Amino acid sequence: MASLRDLKKDIDYLVDEVVCDCYLALYFNTEKQDAIMDVMSDAVDARNEFYEMANHPAEKHNPSLVRKHYTFLRSELMDRIDGMFDKLSTIVNEK
């Protein structure tokens, strides 16, 4: 099983990628600043939520539930990050 440290590094890396793409989009699309800043704010809020979930699993003493908790956390992380990239792409491609 992957360590908690690796999970937190994955969370940081993925959120940093979203924020970096948001800054890049801001550079080229200054007229859409508010919408892009909303995506960036959502990314930071999601990072805080994922850290909270990673640090506090539901049942610490039941290995099966802890494993399910972290499996859910990883799938939720990927879904939300993918959604943020899709939202940013939609904002940038609007005319």
PDB file of C-alpha atoms in Angstrom:
ATOM      1  CA  MET A   1       0.000   0.000   0.000  1.00  0.00           C
ATOM      2  CA  ALA A   2       1.274   3.454  -0.837  1.00  0.00           C
ATOM      3  CA  SER A   3       2.331   5.668   1.997  1.00  0.00           C
ATOM      4  CA  LEU A   4       0.478   8.703   3.223  1.00  0.00           C
ATOM      5  CA  ARG A   5       3.470  10.813   2.240  1.00  0.00           C
ATOM      6  CA  ASP A   6       3.178   9.657  -1.375  1.00  0.00           C
ATOM      7  CA  LEU A   7      -0.543  10.407  -1.389  1.00  0.00           C
ATOM      8  CA  LYS A   8       0.069  13.935  -0.139  1.00  0.00           C
ATOM      9  CA  LYS A   9       2.771  14.435  -2.761  1.00  0.00           C
ATOM     10  CA  ASP A  10       0.305  13.310  -5.435  1.00  0.00           C
ATOM     11  CA  ILE A  11      -2.300  15.745  -4.122  1.00  0.00           C
ATOM     12  CA  ASP A  12       0.197  18.604  -4.154  1.00  0.00           C
ATOM     13  CA  TYR A  13       1.500  17.727  -7.613  1.00  0.00           C
ATOM     14  CA  LEU A  14      -1.933  17.515  -9.227  1.00  0.00           C
ATOM     15  CA  VAL A  15      -3.228  20.695  -7.611  1.00  0.00           C
ATOM     16  CA  ASP A  16      -0.022  22.505  -8.559  1.00  0.00           C
ATOM     17  CA  GLU A  17      -0.550  21.432 -12.176  1.00  0.00           C
ATOM     18  CA  VAL A  18      -4.058  22.903 -12.155  1.00  0.00           C
ATOM     19  CA  VAL A  19      -2.839  26.157 -10.594  1.00  0.00           C
ATOM     20  CA  CYS A  20       0.068  26.378 -13.052  1.00  0.00           C
ATOM     21  CA  ASP A  21      -2.296  25.889 -15.986  1.00  0.00           C
ATOM     22  CA  CYS A  22      -4.575  28.569 -14.533  1.00  0.00           C
ATOM     23  CA  TYR A  23      -1.696  31.046 -14.386  1.00  0.00           C
ATOM     24  CA  LEU A  24      -0.782  30.205 -17.952  1.00  0.00           C
ATOM     25  CA  ALA A  25      -4.397  30.678 -19.037  1.00  0.00           C
ATOM     26  CA  LEU A  26      -4.505  34.034 -17.222  1.00  0.00           C
ATOM     27  CA  TYR A  27      -1.469  35.196 -19.133  1.00  0.00           C
ATOM     28  CA  PHE A  28      -3.136  34.569 -22.482  1.00  0.00           C
ATOM     29  CA  ASN A  29      -6.775  35.271 -21.522  1.00  0.00           C
ATOM     30  CA  THR A  30      -6.855  38.313 -19.261  1.00  0.00           C
ATOM     31  CA  GLU A  31     -10.496  39.034 -20.133  1.00  0.00           C
ATOM     32  CA  LYS A  32     -11.563  35.759 -18.468  1.00  0.00           C
ATOM     33  CA  GLN A  33      -9.767  36.465 -15.205  1.00  0.00           C
ATOM     34  CA  ASP A  34     -12.727  35.918 -12.859  1.00  0.00           C
ATOM     35  CA  ALA A  35     -13.654  32.500 -14.241  1.00  0.00           C
ATOM     36  CA  ILE A  36     -10.048  31.298 -14.220  1.00  0.00           C
ATOM     37  CA  MET A  37      -9.538  32.570 -10.682  1.00  0.00           C
ATOM     38  CA  ASP A  38     -12.624  30.577  -9.623  1.00  0.00           C
ATOM     39  CA  VAL A  39     -11.022  27.388 -10.964  1.00  0.00           C
ATOM     40  CA  MET A  40      -7.811  28.226  -9.114  1.00  0.00           C
ATOM     41  CA  SER A  41      -9.734  28.860  -5.907  1.00  0.00           C
ATOM     42  CA  ASP A  42     -11.560  25.543  -6.311  1.00  0.00           C
ATOM     43  CA  ALA A  43      -8.216  23.774  -6.727  1.00  0.00           C
ATOM     44  CA  VAL A  44      -6.841  25.231  -3.510  1.00  0.00           C
ATOM     45  CA  ASP A  45     -10.026  24.391  -1.622  1.00  0.00           C
ATOM     46  CA  ALA A  46      -9.912  20.839  -2.993  1.00  0.00           C
ATOM     47  CA  ARG A  47      -6.297  20.480  -1.845  1.00  0.00           C
ATOM     48  CA  ASN A  48      -7.285  21.448   1.680  1.00  0.00           C
ATOM     49  CA  GLU A  49     -10.220  19.023   1.642  1.00  0.00           C
ATOM     50  CA  PHE A  50      -8.067  16.163   0.372  1.00  0.00           C
ATOM     51  CA  TYR A  51      -5.417  16.806   2.996  1.00  0.00           C
ATOM     52  CA  GLU A  52      -8.108  16.742   5.664  1.00  0.00           C
ATOM     53  CA  MET A  53      -9.477  13.473   4.305  1.00  0.00           C
ATOM     54  CA  ALA A  54      -5.993  11.959   4.066  1.00  0.00           C
ATOM     55  CA  ASN A  55      -5.096  12.898   7.631  1.00  0.00           C
ATOM     56  CA  HIS A  56      -8.341  11.645   9.162  1.00  0.00           C
ATOM     57  CA  PRO A  57      -9.564   8.288   7.826  1.00  0.00           C
ATOM     58  CA  ALA A  58     -12.969   7.135   9.073  1.00  0.00           C
ATOM     59  CA  GLU A  59     -11.966   4.038  11.068  1.00  0.00           C
ATOM     60  CA  LYS A  60      -8.271   4.049  11.907  1.00  0.00           C
ATOM     61  CA  HIS A  61      -8.369   0.646  13.588  1.00  0.00           C
ATOM     62  CA  ASN A  62     -10.075  -1.255  10.786  1.00  0.00           C
ATOM     63  CA  PRO A  63      -7.556  -1.862   7.974  1.00  0.00           C
ATOM     64  CA  SER A  64     -10.242  -2.819   5.469  1.00  0.00           C
ATOM     65  CA  LEU A  65     -12.130   0.441   5.936  1.00  0.00           C
ATOM     66  CA  VAL A  66      -8.925   2.464   5.870  1.00  0.00           C
ATOM     67  CA  ARG A  67      -7.956   0.847   2.561  1.00  0.00           C
ATOM     68  CA  LYS A  68     -11.406   1.621   1.139  1.00  0.00           C
ATOM     69  CA  HIS A  69     -11.149   5.192   2.414  1.00  0.00           C
ATOM     70  CA  TYR A  70      -7.831   5.804   0.634  1.00  0.00           C
ATOM     71  CA  THR A  71      -9.051   4.078  -2.530  1.00  0.00           C
ATOM     72  CA  PHE A  72     -12.062   6.378  -2.550  1.00  0.00           C
ATOM     73  CA  LEU A  73      -9.810   9.357  -1.845  1.00  0.00           C
ATOM     74  CA  ARG A  74      -7.571   8.588  -4.834  1.00  0.00           C
ATOM     75  CA  SER A  75     -10.514   8.105  -7.193  1.00  0.00           C
ATOM     76  CA  GLU A  76     -12.193  11.289  -5.942  1.00  0.00           C
ATOM     77  CA  LEU A  77      -8.910  13.183  -6.361  1.00  0.00           C
ATOM     78  CA  MET A  78      -8.556  12.096  -9.966  1.00  0.00           C
ATOM     79  CA  ASP A  79     -12.203  12.868 -10.762  1.00  0.00           C
ATOM     80  CA  ARG A  80     -12.098  16.363  -9.276  1.00  0.00           C
ATOM     81  CA  ILE A  81      -8.750  17.270 -10.833  1.00  0.00           C
ATOM     82  CA  ASP A  82      -9.987  16.038 -14.213  1.00  0.00           C
ATOM     83  CA  GLY A  83     -13.125  18.129 -13.754  1.00  0.00           C
ATOM     84  CA  MET A  84     -11.040  21.213 -13.006  1.00  0.00           C
ATOM     85  CA  PHE A  85      -8.961  20.696 -16.145  1.00  0.00           C
ATOM     86  CA  ASP A  86     -12.165  20.263 -18.182  1.00  0.00           C
ATOM     87  CA  LYS A  87     -13.658  23.416 -16.664  1.00  0.00           C
ATOM     88  CA  LEU A  88     -10.500  25.399 -17.403  1.00  0.00           C
ATOM     89  CA  SER A  89     -10.429  24.068 -20.952  1.00  0.00           C
ATOM     90  CA  THR A  90     -14.037  25.100 -21.463  1.00  0.00           C
ATOM     91  CA  ILE A  91     -13.345  28.604 -20.163  1.00  0.00           C
ATOM     92  CA  VAL A  92     -10.315  29.068 -22.380  1.00  0.00           C
ATOM     93  CA  ASN A  93     -12.029  27.742 -25.516  1.00  0.00           C
ATOM     94  CA  GLU A  94     -15.076  30.022 -25.168  1.00  0.00           C
ATOM     95  CA  LYS A  95     -15.157  32.933 -27.562  1.00  0.00           C
TER      96      LYS A  95
END
